[in-house]
Short mmCIF file of C-alpha atoms in Angstrom, two decimals:
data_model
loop_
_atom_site.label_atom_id
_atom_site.label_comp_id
_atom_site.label_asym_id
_atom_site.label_seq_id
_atom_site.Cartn_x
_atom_site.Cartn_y
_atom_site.Cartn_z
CA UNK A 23 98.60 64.32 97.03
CA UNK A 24 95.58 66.16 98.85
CA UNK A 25 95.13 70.04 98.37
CA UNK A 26 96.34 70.45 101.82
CA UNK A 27 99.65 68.44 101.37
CA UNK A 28 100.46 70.44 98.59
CA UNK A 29 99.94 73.89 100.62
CA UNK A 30 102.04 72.59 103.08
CA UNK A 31 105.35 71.43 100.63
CA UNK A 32 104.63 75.28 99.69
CA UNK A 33 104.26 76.85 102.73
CA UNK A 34 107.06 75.30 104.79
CA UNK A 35 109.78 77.08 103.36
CA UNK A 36 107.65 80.09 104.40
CA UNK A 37 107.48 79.11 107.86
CA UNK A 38 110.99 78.86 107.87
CA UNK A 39 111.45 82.32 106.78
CA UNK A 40 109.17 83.10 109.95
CA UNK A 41 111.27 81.09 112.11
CA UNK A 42 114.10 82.98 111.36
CA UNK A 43 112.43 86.28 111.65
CA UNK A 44 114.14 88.59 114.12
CA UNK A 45 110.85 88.94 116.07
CA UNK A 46 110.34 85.29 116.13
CA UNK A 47 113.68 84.58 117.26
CA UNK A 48 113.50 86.93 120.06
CA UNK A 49 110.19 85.45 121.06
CA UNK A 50 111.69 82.13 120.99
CA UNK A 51 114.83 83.52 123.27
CA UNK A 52 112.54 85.43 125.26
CA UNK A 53 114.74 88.72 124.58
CA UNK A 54 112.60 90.52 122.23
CA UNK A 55 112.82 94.26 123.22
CA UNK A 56 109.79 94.77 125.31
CA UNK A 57 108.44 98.23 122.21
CA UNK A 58 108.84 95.68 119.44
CA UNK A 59 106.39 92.68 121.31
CA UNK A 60 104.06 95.17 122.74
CA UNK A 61 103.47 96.34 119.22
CA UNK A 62 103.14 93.04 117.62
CA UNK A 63 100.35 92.05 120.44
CA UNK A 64 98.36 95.55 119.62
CA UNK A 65 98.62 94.81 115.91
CA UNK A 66 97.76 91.22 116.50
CA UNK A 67 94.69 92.07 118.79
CA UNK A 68 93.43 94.28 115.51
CA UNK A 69 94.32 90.99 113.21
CA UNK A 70 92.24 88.31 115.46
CA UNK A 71 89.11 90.69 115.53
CA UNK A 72 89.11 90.54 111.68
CA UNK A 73 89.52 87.08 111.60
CA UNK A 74 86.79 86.29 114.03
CA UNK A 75 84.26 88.53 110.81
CA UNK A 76 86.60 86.11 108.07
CA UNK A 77 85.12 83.02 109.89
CA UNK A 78 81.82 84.39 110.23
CA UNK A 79 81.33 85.56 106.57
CA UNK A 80 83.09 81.72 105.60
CA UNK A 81 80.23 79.85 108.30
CA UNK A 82 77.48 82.25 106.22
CA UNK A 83 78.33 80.23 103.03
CA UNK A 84 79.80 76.66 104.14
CA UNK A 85 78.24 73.54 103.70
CA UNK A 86 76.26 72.16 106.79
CA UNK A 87 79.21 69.46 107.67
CA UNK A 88 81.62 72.62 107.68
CA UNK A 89 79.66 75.31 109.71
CA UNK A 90 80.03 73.89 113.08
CA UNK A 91 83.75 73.76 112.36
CA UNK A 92 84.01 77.35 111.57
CA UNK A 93 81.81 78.10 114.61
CA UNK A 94 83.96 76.73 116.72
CA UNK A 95 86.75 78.85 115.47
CA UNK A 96 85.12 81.93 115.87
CA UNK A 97 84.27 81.26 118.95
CA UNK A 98 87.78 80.23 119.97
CA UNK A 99 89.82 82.82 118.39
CA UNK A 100 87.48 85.45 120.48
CA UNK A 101 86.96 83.93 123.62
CA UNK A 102 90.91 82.01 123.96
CA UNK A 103 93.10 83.47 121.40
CA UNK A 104 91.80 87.46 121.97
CA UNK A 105 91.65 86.75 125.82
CA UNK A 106 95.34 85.41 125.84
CA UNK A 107 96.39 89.21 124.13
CA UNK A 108 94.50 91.08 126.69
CA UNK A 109 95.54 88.79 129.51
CA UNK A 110 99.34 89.58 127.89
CA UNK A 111 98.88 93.08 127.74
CA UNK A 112 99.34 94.14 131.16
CA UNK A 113 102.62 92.22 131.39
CA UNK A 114 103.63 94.91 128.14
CA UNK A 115 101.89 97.92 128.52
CA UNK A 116 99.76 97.24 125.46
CA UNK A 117 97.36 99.27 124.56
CA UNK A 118 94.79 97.43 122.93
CA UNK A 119 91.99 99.68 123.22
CA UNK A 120 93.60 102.69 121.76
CA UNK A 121 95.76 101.34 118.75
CA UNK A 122 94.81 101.75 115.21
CA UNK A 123 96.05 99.11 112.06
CA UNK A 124 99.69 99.87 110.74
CA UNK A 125 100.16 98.98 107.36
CA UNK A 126 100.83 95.26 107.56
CA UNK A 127 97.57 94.70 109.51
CA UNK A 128 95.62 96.46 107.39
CA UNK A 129 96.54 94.80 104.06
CA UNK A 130 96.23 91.54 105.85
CA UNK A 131 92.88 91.97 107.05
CA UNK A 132 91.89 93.28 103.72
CA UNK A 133 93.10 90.96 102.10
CA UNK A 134 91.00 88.35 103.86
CA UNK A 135 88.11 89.86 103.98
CA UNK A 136 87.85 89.84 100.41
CA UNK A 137 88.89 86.67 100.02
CA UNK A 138 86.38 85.21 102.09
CA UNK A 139 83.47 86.26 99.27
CA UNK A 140 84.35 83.12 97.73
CA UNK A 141 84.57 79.74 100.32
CA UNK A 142 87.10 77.71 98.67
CA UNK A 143 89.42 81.08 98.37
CA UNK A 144 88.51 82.17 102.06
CA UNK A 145 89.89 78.83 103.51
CA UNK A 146 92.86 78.91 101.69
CA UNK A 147 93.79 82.30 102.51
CA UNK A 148 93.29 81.96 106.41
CA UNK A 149 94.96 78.50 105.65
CA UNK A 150 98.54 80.33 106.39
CA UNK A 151 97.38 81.41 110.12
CA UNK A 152 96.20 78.60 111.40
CA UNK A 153 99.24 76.08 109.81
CA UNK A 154 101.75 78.71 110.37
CA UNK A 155 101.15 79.26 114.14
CA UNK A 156 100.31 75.91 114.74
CA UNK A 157 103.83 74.74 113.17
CA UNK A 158 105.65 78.12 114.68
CA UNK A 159 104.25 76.84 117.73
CA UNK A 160 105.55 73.33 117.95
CA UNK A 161 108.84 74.78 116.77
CA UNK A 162 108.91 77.54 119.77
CA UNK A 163 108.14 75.10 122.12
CA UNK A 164 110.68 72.84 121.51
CA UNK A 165 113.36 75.45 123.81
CA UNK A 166 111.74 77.69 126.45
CA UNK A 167 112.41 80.91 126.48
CA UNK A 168 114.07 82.26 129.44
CA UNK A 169 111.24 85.20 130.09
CA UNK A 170 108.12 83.35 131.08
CA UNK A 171 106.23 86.00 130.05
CA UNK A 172 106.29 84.80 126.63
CA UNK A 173 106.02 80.86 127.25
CA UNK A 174 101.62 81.41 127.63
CA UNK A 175 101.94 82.44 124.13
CA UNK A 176 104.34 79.93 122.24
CA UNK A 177 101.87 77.19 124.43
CA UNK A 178 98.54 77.84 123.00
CA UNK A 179 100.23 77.60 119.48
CA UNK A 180 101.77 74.49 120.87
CA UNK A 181 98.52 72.78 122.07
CA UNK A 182 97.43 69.80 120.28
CA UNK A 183 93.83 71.05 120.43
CA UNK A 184 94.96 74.12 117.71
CA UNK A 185 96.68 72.15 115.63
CA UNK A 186 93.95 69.87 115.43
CA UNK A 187 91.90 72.93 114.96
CA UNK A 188 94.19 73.68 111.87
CA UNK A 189 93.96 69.71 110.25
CA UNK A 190 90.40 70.18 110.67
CA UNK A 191 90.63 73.00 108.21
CA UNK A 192 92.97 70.94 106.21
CA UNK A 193 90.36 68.49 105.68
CA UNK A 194 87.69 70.80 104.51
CA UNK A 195 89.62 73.22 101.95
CA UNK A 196 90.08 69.19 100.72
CA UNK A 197 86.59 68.77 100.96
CA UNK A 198 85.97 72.32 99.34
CA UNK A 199 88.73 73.23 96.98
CA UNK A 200 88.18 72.13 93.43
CA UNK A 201 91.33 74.23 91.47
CA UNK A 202 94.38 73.69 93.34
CA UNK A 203 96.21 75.73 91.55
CA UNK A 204 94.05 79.01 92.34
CA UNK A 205 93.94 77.73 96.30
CA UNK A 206 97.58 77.52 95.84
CA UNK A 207 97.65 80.94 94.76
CA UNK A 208 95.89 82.29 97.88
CA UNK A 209 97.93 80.38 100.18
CA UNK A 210 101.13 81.68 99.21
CA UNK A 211 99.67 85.63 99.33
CA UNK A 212 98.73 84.63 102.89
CA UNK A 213 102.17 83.67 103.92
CA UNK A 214 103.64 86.85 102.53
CA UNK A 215 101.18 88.83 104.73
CA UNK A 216 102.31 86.34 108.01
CA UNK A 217 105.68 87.27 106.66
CA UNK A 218 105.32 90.98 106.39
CA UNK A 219 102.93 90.95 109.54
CA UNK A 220 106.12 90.25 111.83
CA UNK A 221 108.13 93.30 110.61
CA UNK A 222 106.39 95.44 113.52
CA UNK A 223 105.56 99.03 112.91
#
């Protein structure tokens, strides 16, 4: 079994756990309280900036068959994924200019950041986000909500072009990873930050 099959038999259960999140569920009802989503997209908008610098300081170290791979997702999670928050904002009242980290978001970040000194432990920390959505996605997408509002969201998790995005990464923490057990170890303090990250300040 490749390093990236085993994260997943690991981090499935997790996803579950998100799926059955009250903030997910609401999202996937399209009755989350208006407060609790608008705080999620501020806290969010914070995350995705990080991540953007986690990509860059991974591209700084990668191998030349890896860089243009974690190029591209810089360049998508600023230009797509941080333009979908702002163009959601309005609809909430967000605020994404003004907010600071709560506690979730700023142990999360941290957390990445520092993980991304080392490649191998960089990709399999970040490994969480792009799986996780990419799976939460499909999942959502499956039953519409009934506000519309939050159907452009659950769709670009949806899109085959992220999760391709995410078995691209797959293939290169295969490519990268030489102690599964440590990239194992990573993974699964990533998905208790994606876990934690949904209990909205």
């Amino acid at each position: 079994m490749s390093v990236s099959a085993e994260l997943h038999v690991i981090g499935r259960p997790l996803v579950d756990v998100q799926l059955a999140h009250p903030t997910v569920t609401g999202i996937a009802r399209g009755d989350l309280p208006e407060p609790v989503f608008r705080s999620w997209l501020e806290q969010d908008y914070l995350f995705l900036l990080d991540y953007v610098r986690v990509f860059s300081r991974l591209a700084w170290q990668a191998p030349d068959d890896h860089l243009g791979v974690l190029v591209d997702l810089a360049h998508a999670t600023f230009h797509e994924e941080l333009d979908l928050h702002r163009s959601l904002s309005a609809g909430f009242g967000a605020d994404l200019g003004g907010v600071r980290k709560g506690p979730a978001c700023a142990a999360y970040t941290a957390f990445l950041l520092e993980s991304a000194a080392d490649y191998a432990d960089g990709l399999a920390a970040l490994y969480p986000c792009m799986w996780g959505y990419s799976t939460l996605g499909r999942a959502l997408a499956a039953d519409a909500p009934a506000d519309s509002r939050y159907r452009p969201w659950i769709d670009t998790y949806a899109d085959p072009g992220f999760a391709e995005l995410a078995g691209r990464v797959a293939t290169m923490i295969d490519e990268a990873v030489t102690d599964s057990a440590r990239a194992a170890r990573f993974f699964t303090e990533g998905m208790r930050h994606e876990i934690a990250f949904w209990d909205v300040p």
